[in-house]
mmCIF file of C-alpha atoms in Angstrom:
data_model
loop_
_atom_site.group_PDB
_atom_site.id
_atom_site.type_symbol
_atom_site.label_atom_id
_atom_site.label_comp_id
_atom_site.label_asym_id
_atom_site.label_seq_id
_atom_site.Cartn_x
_atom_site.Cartn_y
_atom_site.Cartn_z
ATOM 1 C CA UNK A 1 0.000 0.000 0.000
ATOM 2 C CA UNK A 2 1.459 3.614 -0.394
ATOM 3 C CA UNK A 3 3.155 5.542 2.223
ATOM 4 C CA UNK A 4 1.633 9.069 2.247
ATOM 5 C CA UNK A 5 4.698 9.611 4.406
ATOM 6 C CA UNK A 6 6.917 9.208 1.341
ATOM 7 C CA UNK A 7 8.287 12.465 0.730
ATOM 8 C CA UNK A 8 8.684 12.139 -2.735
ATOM 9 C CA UNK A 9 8.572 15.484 -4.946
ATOM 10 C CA UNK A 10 9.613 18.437 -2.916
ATOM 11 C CA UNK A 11 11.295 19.962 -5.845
ATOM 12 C CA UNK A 12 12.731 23.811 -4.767
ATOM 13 C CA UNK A 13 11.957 26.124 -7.568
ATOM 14 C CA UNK A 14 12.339 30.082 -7.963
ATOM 15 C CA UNK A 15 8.966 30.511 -8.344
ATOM 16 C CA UNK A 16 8.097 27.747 -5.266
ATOM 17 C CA UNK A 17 7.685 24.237 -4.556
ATOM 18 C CA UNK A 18 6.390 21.568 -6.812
ATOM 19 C CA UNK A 19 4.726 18.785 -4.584
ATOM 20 C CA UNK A 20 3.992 15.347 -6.288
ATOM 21 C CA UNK A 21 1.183 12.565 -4.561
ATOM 22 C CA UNK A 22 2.950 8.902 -4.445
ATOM 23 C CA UNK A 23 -0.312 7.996 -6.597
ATOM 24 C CA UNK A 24 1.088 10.601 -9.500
ATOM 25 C CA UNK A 25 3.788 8.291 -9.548
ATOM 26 C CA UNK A 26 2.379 4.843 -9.239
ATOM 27 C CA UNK A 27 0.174 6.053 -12.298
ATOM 28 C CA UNK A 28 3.270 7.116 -14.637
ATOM 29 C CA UNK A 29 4.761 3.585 -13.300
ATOM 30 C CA UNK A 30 1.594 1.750 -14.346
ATOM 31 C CA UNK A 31 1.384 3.465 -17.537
ATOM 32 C CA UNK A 32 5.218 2.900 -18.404
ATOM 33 C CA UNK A 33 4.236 -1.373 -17.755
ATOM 34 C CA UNK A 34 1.672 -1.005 -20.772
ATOM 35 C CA UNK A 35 3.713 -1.182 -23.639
ATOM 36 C CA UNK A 36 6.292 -4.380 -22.198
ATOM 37 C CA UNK A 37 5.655 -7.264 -24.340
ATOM 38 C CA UNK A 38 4.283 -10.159 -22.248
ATOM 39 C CA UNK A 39 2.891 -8.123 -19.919
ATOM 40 C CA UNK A 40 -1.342 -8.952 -19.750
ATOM 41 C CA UNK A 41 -1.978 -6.333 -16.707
ATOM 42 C CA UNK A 42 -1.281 -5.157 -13.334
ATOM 43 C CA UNK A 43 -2.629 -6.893 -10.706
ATOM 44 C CA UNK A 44 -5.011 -5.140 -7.780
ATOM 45 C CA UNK A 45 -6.721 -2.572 -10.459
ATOM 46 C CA UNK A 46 -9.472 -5.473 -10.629
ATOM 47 C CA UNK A 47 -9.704 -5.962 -7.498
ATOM 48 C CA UNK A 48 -9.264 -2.975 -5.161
ATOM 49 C CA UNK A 49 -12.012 -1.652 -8.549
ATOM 50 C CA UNK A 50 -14.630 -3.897 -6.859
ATOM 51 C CA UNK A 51 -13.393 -3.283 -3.076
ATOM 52 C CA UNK A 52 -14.106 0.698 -4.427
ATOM 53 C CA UNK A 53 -17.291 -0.338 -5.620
ATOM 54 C CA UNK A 54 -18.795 -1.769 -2.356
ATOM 55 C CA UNK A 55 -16.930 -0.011 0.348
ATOM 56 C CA UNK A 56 -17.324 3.600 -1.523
ATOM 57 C CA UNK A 57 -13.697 3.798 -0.871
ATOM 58 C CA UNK A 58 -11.520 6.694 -3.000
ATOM 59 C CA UNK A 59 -8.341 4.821 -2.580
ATOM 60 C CA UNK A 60 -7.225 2.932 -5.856
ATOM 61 C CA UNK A 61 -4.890 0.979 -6.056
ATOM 62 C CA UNK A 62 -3.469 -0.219 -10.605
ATOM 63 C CA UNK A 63 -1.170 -2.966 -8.982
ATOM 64 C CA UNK A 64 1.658 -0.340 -8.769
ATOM 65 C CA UNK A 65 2.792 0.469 -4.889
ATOM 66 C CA UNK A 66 5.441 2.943 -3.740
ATOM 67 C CA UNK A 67 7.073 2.898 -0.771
ATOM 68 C CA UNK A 68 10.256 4.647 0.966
ATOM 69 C CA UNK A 69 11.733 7.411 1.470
ATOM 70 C CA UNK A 70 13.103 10.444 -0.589
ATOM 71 C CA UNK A 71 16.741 9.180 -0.806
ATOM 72 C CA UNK A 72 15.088 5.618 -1.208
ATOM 73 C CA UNK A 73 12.135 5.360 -3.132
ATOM 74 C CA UNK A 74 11.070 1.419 -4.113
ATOM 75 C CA UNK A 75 8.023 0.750 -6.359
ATOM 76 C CA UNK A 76 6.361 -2.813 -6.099
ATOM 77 C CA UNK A 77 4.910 -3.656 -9.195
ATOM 78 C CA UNK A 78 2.198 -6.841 -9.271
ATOM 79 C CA UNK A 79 1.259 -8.431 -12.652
ATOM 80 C CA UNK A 80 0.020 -11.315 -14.939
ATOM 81 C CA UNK A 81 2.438 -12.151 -17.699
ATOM 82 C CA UNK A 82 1.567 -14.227 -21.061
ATOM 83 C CA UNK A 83 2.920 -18.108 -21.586
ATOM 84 C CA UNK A 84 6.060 -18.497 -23.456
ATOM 85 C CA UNK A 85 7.718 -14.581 -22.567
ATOM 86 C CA UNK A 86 10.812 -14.944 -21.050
ATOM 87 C CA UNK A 87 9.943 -13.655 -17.665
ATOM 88 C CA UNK A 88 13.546 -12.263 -16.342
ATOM 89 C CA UNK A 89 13.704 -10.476 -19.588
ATOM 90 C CA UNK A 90 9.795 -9.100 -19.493
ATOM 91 C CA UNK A 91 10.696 -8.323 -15.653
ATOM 92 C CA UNK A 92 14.148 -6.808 -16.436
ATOM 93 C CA UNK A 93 12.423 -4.302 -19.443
ATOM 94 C CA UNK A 94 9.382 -3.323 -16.673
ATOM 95 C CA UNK A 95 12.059 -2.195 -14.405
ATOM 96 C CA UNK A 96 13.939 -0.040 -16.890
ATOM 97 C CA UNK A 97 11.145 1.449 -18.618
ATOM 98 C CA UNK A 98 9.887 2.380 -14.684
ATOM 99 C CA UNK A 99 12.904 3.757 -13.587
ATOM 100 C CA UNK A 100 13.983 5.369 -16.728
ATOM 101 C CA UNK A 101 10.059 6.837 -17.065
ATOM 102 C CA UNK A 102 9.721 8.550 -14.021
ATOM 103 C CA UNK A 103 12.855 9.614 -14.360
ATOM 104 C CA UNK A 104 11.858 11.869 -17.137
ATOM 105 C CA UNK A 105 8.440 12.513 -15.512
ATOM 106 C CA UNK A 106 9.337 13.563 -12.337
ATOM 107 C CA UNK A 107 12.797 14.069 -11.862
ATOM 108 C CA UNK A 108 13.022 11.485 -9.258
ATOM 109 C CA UNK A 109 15.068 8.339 -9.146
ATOM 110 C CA UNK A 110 13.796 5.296 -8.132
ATOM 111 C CA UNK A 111 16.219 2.934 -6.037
ATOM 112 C CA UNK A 112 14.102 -0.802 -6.315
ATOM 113 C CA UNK A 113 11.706 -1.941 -8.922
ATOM 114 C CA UNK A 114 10.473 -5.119 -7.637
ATOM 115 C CA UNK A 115 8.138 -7.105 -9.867
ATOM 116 C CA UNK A 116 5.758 -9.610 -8.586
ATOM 117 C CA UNK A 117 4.352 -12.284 -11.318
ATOM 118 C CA UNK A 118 1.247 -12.844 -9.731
ATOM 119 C CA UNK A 119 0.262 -15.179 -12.426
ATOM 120 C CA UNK A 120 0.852 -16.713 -15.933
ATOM 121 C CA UNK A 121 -2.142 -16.973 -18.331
ATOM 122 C CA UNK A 122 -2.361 -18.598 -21.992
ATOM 123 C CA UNK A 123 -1.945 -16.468 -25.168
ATOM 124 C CA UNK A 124 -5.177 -16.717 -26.327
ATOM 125 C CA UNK A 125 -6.949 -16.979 -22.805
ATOM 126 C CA UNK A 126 -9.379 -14.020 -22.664
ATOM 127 C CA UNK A 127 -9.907 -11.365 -20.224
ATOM 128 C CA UNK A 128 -13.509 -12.362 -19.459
ATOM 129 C CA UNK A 129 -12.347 -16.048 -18.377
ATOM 130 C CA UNK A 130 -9.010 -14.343 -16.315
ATOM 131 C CA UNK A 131 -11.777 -12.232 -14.601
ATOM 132 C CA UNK A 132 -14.178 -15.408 -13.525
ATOM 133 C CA UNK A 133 -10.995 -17.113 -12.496
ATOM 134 C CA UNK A 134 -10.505 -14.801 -9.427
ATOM 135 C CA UNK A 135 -14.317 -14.450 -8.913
ATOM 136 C CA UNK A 136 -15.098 -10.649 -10.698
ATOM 137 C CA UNK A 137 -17.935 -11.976 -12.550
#
């Protein structure tokens, strides 16, 4: 879960401050993951989408979590990945696009990428039957 304690974006500028929210970054992070090869989708979107959904809750979580400090920040990505992609090198090109996008975002550099495959699905398995496999529909 993010840390709203994580300083992350106190940028000093003549003209002031420039403050980012952990979630600005967990969304550039999530957004980065969408072009990987292999990569089907981030895990806890789904679900934290129904948790919203009955508890009323604002919080959302896209299966992207930041953590840390500001001399230490460490994102903790959670995702499916396709059959037959090389998962070190699908996990290795999430971490560099990550890093290398917020980077240019925000300025910031991020110490830790960890990715979690959550789960492996088939090629040609749809999104419908992924969804009644962990009980959305």
């Amino acid at each position: 879960m993010t840390n709203k304690n994580v300083a992350t974006g106190n940028l000093e500028q003549l003209n002031g401050n420039i403050i980012m929210a952990p979630e600005t970054i967990e969304t550039i992070a999530a957004i980065a993951v969408k072009d990987v090869r292999g990569v089907r989708h981030l895990n806890g979107a789904i679900m934290d989408g129904v948790t919203e959904f009955f508890s009323r809750n604002q919080a959302k979580s896209n299966g992207v979590y930041l953590s840390g400090t500001s001399d230490h920040l460490v994102i903790d990505l959670y995702c499916t990945v396709v059959y037959g992609y090389p998962i070190p090198q699908v996990a290795l090109e999430i971490q560099e696009k990550i890093k290398e996008q917020v980077l240019y975002s925000c300025d910031l550099v991020i110490s830790e990428v960890n990715v979690h495959i959550v789960k492996i699905v088939s090629e040609d398995q749809k999104e419908e039957n992924i969804l009644n496999e962990i009980g959305v529909n």
